[in-house]
Coordinates of C-alpha atoms and ligand atoms in Angstrom, one line a residue:
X1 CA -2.2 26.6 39.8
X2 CA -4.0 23.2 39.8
X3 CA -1.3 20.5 37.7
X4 CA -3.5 19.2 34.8
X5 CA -3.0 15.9 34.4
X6 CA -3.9 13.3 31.7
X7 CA -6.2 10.3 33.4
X8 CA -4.1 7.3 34.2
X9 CA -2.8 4.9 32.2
X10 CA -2.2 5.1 28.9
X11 CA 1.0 4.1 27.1
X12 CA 3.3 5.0 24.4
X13 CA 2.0 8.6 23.9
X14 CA 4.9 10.2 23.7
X15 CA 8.0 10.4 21.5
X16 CA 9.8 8.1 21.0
X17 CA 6.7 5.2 22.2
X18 CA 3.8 7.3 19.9
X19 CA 6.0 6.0 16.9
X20 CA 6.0 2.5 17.3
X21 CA 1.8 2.6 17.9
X22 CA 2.2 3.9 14.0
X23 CA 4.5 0.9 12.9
X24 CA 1.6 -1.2 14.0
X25 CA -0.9 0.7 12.0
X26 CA 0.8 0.8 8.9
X27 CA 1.8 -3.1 9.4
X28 CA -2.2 -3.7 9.5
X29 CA -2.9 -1.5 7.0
X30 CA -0.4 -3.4 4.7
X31 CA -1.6 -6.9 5.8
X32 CA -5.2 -6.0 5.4
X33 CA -4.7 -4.0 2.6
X34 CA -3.2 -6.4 0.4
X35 CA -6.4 -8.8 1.3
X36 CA -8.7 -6.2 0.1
X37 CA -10.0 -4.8 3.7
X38 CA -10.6 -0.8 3.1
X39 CA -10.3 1.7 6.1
X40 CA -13.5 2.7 7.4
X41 CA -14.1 5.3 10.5
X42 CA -17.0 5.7 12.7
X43 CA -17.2 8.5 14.9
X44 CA -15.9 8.2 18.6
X45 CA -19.5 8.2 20.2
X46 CA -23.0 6.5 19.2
X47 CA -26.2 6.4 20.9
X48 CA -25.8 4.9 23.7
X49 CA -28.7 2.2 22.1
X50 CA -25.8 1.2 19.4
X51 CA -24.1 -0.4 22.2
X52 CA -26.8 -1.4 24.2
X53 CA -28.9 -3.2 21.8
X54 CA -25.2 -4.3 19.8
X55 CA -22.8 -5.3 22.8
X56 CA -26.0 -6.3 24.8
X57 CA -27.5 -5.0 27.9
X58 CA -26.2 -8.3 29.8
X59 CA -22.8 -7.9 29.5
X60 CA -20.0 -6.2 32.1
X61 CA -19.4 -3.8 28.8
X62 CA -22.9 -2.2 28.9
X63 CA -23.5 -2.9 32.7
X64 CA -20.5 -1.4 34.3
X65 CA -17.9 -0.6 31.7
X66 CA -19.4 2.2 29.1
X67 CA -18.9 6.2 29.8
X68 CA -22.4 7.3 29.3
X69 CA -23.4 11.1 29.4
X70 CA -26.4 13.5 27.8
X71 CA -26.0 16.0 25.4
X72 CA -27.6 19.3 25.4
X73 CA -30.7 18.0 24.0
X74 CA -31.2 15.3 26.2
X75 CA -29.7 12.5 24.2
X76 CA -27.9 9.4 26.0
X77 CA -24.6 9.2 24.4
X78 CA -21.7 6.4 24.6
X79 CA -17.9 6.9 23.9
X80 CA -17.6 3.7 22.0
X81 CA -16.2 0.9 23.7
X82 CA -15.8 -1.2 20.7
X83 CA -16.0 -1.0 17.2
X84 CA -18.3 -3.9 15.4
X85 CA -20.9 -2.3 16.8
X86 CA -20.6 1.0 15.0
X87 CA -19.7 -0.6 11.9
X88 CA -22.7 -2.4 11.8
X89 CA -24.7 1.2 12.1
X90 CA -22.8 2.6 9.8
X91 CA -23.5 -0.8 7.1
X92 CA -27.2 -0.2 7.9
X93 CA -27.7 3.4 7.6
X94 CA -25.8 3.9 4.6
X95 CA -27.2 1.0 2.4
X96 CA -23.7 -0.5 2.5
X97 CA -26.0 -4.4 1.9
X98 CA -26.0 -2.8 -1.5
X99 CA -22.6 -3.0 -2.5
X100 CA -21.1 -6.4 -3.7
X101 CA -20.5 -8.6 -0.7
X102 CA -18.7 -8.8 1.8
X103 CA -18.1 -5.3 2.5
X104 CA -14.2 -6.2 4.2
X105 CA -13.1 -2.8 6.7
X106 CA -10.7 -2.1 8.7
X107 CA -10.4 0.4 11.3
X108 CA -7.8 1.6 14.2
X109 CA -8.5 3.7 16.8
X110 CA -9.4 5.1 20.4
X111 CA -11.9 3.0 22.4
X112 CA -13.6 3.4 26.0
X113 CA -14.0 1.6 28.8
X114 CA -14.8 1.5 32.6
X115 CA -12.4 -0.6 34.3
X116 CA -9.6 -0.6 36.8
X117 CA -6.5 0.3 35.6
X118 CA -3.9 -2.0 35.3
X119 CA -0.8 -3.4 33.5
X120 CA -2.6 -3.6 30.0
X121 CA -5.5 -2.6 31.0
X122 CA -6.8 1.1 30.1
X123 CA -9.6 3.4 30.1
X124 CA -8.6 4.8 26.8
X125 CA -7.1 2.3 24.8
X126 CA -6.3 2.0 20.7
X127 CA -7.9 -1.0 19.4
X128 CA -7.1 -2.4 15.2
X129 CA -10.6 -3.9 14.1
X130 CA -10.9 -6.0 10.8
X131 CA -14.5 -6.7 9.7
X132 CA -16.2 -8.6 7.1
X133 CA -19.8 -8.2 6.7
X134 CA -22.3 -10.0 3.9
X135 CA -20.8 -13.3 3.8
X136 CA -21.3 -16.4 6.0
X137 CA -18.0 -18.1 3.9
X138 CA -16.0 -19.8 6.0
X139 CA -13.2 -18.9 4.3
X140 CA -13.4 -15.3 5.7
X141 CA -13.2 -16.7 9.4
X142 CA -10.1 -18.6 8.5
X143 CA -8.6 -15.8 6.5
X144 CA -9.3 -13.2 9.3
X145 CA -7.3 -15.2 12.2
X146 CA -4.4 -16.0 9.8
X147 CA -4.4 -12.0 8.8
X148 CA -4.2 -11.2 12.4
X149 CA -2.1 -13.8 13.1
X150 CA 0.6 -12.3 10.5
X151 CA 0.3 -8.6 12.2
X152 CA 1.3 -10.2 15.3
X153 CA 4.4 -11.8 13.6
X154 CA 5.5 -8.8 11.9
X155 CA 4.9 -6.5 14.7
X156 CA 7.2 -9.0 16.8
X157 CA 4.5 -9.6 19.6
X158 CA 6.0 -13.4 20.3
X159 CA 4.9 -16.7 20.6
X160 CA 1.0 -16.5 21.5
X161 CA -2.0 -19.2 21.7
X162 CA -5.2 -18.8 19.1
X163 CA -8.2 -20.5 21.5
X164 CA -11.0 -21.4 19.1
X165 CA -14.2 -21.9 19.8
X166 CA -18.0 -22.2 18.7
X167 CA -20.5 -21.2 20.5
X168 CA -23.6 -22.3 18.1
X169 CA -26.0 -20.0 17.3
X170 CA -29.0 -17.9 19.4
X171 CA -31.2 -20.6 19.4
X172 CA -29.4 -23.3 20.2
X173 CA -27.0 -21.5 22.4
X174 CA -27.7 -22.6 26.8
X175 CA -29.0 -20.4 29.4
X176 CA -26.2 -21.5 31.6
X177 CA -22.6 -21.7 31.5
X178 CA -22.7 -24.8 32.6
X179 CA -24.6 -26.3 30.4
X180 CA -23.2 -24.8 27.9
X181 CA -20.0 -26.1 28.0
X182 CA -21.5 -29.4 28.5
X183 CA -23.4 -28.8 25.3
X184 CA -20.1 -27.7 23.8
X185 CA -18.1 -30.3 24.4
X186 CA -20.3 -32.6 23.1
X187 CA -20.7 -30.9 19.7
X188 CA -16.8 -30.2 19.8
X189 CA -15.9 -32.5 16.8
X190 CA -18.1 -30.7 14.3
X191 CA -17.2 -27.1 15.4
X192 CA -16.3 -24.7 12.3
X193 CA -14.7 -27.6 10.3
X194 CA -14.3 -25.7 7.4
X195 CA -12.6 -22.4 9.3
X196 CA -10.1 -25.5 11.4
X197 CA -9.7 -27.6 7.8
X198 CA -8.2 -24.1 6.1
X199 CA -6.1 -22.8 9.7
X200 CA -4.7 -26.7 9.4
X201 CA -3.9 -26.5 5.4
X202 CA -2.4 -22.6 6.6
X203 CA -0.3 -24.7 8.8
X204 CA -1.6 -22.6 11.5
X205 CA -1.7 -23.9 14.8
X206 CA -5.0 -23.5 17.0
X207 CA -6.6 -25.2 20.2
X208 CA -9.9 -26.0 20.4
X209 CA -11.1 -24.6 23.9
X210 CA -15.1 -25.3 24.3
X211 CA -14.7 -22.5 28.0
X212 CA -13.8 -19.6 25.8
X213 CA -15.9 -16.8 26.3
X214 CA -16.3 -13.6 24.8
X215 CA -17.6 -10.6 26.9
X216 CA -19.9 -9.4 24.0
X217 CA -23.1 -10.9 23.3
X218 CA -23.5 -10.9 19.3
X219 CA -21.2 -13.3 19.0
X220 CA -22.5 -16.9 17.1
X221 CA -20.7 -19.9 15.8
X222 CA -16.6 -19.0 15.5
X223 CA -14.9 -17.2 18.4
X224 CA -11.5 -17.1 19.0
X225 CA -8.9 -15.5 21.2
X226 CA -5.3 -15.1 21.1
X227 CA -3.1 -15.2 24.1
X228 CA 0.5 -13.8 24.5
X229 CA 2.6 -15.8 27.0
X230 CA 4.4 -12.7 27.6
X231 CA 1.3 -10.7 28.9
X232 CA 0.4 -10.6 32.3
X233 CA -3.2 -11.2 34.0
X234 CA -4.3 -9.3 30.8
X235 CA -3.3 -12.0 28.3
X236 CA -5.7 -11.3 25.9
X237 CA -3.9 -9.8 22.5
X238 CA -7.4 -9.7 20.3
X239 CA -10.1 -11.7 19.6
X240 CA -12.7 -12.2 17.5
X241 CA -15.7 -14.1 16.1
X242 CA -18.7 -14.5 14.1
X243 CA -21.7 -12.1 14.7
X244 CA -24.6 -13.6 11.9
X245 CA -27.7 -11.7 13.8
X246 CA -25.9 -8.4 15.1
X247 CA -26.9 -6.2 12.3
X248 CA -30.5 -7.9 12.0
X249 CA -30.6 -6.6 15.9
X250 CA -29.8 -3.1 14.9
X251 CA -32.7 -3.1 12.8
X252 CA -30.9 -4.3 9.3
X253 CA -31.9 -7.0 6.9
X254 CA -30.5 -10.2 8.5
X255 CA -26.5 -10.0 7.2
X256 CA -23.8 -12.3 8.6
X257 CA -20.7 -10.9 9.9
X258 CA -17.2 -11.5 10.9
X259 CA -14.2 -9.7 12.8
X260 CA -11.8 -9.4 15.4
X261 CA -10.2 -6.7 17.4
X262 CA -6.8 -6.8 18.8
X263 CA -5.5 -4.0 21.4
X264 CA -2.3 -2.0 20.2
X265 CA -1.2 -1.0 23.8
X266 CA -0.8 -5.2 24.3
X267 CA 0.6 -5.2 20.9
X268 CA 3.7 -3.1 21.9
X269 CA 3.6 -4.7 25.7
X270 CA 4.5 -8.0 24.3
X271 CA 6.6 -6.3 21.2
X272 CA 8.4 -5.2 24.1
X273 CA 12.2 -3.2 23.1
X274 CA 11.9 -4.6 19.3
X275 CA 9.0 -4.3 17.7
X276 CA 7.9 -4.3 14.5
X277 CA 10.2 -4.0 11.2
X278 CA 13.5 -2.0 11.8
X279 CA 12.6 1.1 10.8
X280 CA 15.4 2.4 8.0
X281 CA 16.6 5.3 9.7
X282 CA 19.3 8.0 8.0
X283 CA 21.5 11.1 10.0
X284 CA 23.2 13.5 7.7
X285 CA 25.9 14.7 10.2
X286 CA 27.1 18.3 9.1
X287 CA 30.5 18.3 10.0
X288 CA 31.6 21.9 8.6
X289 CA 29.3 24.9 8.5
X290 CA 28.8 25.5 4.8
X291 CA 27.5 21.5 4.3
X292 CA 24.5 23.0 6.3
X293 CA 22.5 23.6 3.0
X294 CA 23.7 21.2 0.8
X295 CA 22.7 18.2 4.0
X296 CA 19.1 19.6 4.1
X297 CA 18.6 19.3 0.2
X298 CA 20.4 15.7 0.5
X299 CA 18.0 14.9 3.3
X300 CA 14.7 15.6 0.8
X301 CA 16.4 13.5 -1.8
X302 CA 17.2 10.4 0.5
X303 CA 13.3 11.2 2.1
X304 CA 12.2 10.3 -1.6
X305 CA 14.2 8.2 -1.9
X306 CA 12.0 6.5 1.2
X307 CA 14.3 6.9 4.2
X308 CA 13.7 8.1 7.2
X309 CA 16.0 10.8 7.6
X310 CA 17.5 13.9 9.8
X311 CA 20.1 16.4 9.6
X312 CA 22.0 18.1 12.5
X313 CA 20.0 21.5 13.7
X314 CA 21.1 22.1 16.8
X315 CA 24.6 23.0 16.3
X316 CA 26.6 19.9 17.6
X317 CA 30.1 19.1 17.6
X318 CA 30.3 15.7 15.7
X319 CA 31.3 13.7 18.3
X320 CA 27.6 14.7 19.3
X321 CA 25.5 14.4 15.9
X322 CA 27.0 11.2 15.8
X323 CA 26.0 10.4 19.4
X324 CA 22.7 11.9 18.5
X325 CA 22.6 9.2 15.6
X326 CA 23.0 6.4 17.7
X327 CA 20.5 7.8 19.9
X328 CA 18.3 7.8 17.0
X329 CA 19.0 4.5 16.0
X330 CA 20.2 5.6 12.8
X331 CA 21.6 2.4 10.6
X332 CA 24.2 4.7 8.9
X333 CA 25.3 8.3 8.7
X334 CA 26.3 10.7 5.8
X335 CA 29.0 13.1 7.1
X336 CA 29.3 16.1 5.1
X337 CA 32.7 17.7 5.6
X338 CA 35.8 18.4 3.5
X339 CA 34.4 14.7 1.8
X340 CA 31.2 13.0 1.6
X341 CA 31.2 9.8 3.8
X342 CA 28.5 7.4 4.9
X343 CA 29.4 5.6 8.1
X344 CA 27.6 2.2 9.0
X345 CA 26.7 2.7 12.7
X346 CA 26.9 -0.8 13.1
X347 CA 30.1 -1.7 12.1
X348 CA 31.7 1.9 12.5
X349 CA 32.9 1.3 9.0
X350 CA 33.4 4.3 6.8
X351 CA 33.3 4.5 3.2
X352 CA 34.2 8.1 0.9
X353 CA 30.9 9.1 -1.7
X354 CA 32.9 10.4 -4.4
X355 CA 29.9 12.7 -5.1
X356 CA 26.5 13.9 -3.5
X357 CA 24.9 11.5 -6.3
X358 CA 26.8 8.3 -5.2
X359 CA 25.2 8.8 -1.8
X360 CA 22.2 6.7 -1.9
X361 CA 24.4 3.8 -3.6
X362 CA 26.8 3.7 -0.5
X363 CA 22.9 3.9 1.8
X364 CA 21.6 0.9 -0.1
X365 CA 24.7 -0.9 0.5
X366 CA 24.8 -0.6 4.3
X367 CA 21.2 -1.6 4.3
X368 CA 21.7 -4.9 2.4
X369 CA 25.2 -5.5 4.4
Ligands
AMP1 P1 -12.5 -7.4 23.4 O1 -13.4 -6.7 22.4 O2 -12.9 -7.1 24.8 O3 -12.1 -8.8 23.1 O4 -11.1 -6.6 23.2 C1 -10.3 -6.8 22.1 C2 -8.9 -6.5 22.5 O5 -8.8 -5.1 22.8 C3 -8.4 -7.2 23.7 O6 -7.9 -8.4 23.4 C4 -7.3 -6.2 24.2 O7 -6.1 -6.4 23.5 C5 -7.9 -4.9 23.9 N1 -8.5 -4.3 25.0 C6 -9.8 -4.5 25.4 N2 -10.0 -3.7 26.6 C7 -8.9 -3.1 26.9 C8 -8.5 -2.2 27.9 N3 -9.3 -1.8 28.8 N4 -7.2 -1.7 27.9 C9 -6.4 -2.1 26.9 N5 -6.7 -3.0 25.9 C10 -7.9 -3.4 25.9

């Protein structure tokens, strides 16, 4: 029989990588959360027009790097290679210039694209988008980079470069690269003073680069990129910028718009072994066969109590449910034998629960030793 195979190049699919692409999630969701962005979804493919019309038919997205097919009925269909895009539908169809500006989303998902596998570089590929649509405030640019910036920090990515750019609007914007970096340049000191006045009072540091360029067409005014040093050919951990005429040129009433997108598979990459925040970990070791029931009601109580918790149930000695722990990177384990102990699997040090209820005090302790 024919081995199925999934199509190269995708990473962290399995247990135990699949988990850490979570961490990241939740650490966006938190960030963004707490700055008023709400999770939004748009489905996983668009007329291919959403993209066309959105991305634009110029660039090496639409050209060369989008997986078109028909449906039954003859439609052309895109898997969505980026997000704004479909966003931007979705603000138009359903009235969303209605609700009190901006409209701040959030969104993480699978995206598709065309290219040659490499290190970092995938046809399927998860990407975290943050969007704020409605508002031309410059405060939104400046409070989007730092948001990103702090999901970086906290997922552990490393030291990385934000390049920040403008690239002035439709109008004024050059036919040629050329020119328009010559143009650039010379318009460099009054480029998106008010986003590089707030990133300087954030203390955030930034470098104005007039040869940045975005492979999507909507973008106007602010772009930026940030680099990780620890990334290879594909440095590129997200980017972002303004978009003021993309939802005008999907046929909405002319509404500016701001985002970036930054790819989780990079994220990890340059999160390398330690990523994210340690993730509080429990093992309830069952170390004579009667503690079998009483561990897997203590391992509910210490789950609400907002650990991450497991109990032995595979029938191991000790020697290997503690092995099993360490494997597990469990911060401490509860043995349940003649006594209750809870062993720090840092230190190896050992302390007796006098009862099932001074458990959690004994966990707490290891976890602010
Ligand atoms: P872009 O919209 O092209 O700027 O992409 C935003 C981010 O998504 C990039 O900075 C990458 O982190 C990630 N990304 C884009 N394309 C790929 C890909 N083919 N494989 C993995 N990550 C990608």
């Amino acid at each position: 029989m024919k081995k199925l195979q999934a199509p190269r190049g995708t990473l962290d699919v399995l247990p135990p990588g699949a988990r850490r692409r979570l961490d990241v999630v939740a650490i966006a969701d938190d960030v963004l959360g707490r700055a008023g962005y709400e999770p939004m979804e748009t489905p996983v493919f668009e007329d291919t027009e959403v993209f066309a019309r959105g991305v634009g038919e110029s660039t090496d997205i639409v050209q060369k790097e989008m997986f078109t097919f028909e449906d039954k009925a003859g439609r052309s269909l895109t898997l969505r290679p980026e997000a704004t895009a479909g966003i931007c539908r979705a603000y138009i169809e359903h009235g969303m210039h209605k609700l009190p500006q901006p409209v701040k989303v959030w969104y993480a998902g699978p995206f598709f694209r065309h290219e040659a596998p490499q290190a970092g570089r995938f046809r399927q590929f998860t990407q975290i988008d943050a969007e704020a649509i409605g508002s031309d405030d410059p405060t939104l640019d400046a409070e989007l980079i730092l948001l990103l910036a702090e999901i970086l920090e906290r997922a552990g990515t490393g030291p990385s470069r934000l390049r920040l750019s403008s690239l002035g609007t439709p109008e004024t914007r050059a036919d040629y690269l050329e020119e328009l970096k010559r143009f650039l340049r010379a318009r460099e000191g009054e480029l998106s003073e008010d986003v590089r006045a707030l990133l300087d009072s954030a203390g955030m540091e930034y470098e104005i680069d007039p040869t940045l360029v975005r492979g999507l067409d909507y973008y106007t005014r602010t772009v930026f990129e940030v680099e990780s040093e620890r990334l290879g050919a594909q440095a590129a951990l997200g980017g972002g910028g303004r978009y003021d005429g993309l939802v005008e040129e999907l046929g909405g009433p002319p509404t500016p718009g701001v985002g970036w997108a930054v790819g989780v598979e990079r994220m990890l990459l340059a999160a390398g072994d330690s990523p994210g925040e340690p993730a509080e970990r429990l093992f309830i070791a069952i170390a004579k066969p009667d503690a079998a029931r009483i561990g897997f009601q203590l391992a509910r109580d210490l789950r609400e109590a907002g650990f991450r918790v497991e109990t032995e149930q595979a029938g191991r000695s000790l020697k290997g449910q503690l092995k099993q722990a360490d494997r597990l990177g469990a911060f401490a384990t509860v043995i349940l034998g003649d006594s209750i102990e809870v062993k720090d699997m840092q230190t190896g040090h050992q302390r007796e629960a006098g009862s099932l209820d001074q458990v959690l005090g004994l966990v707490r302790e290891v976890t602010r030793a």
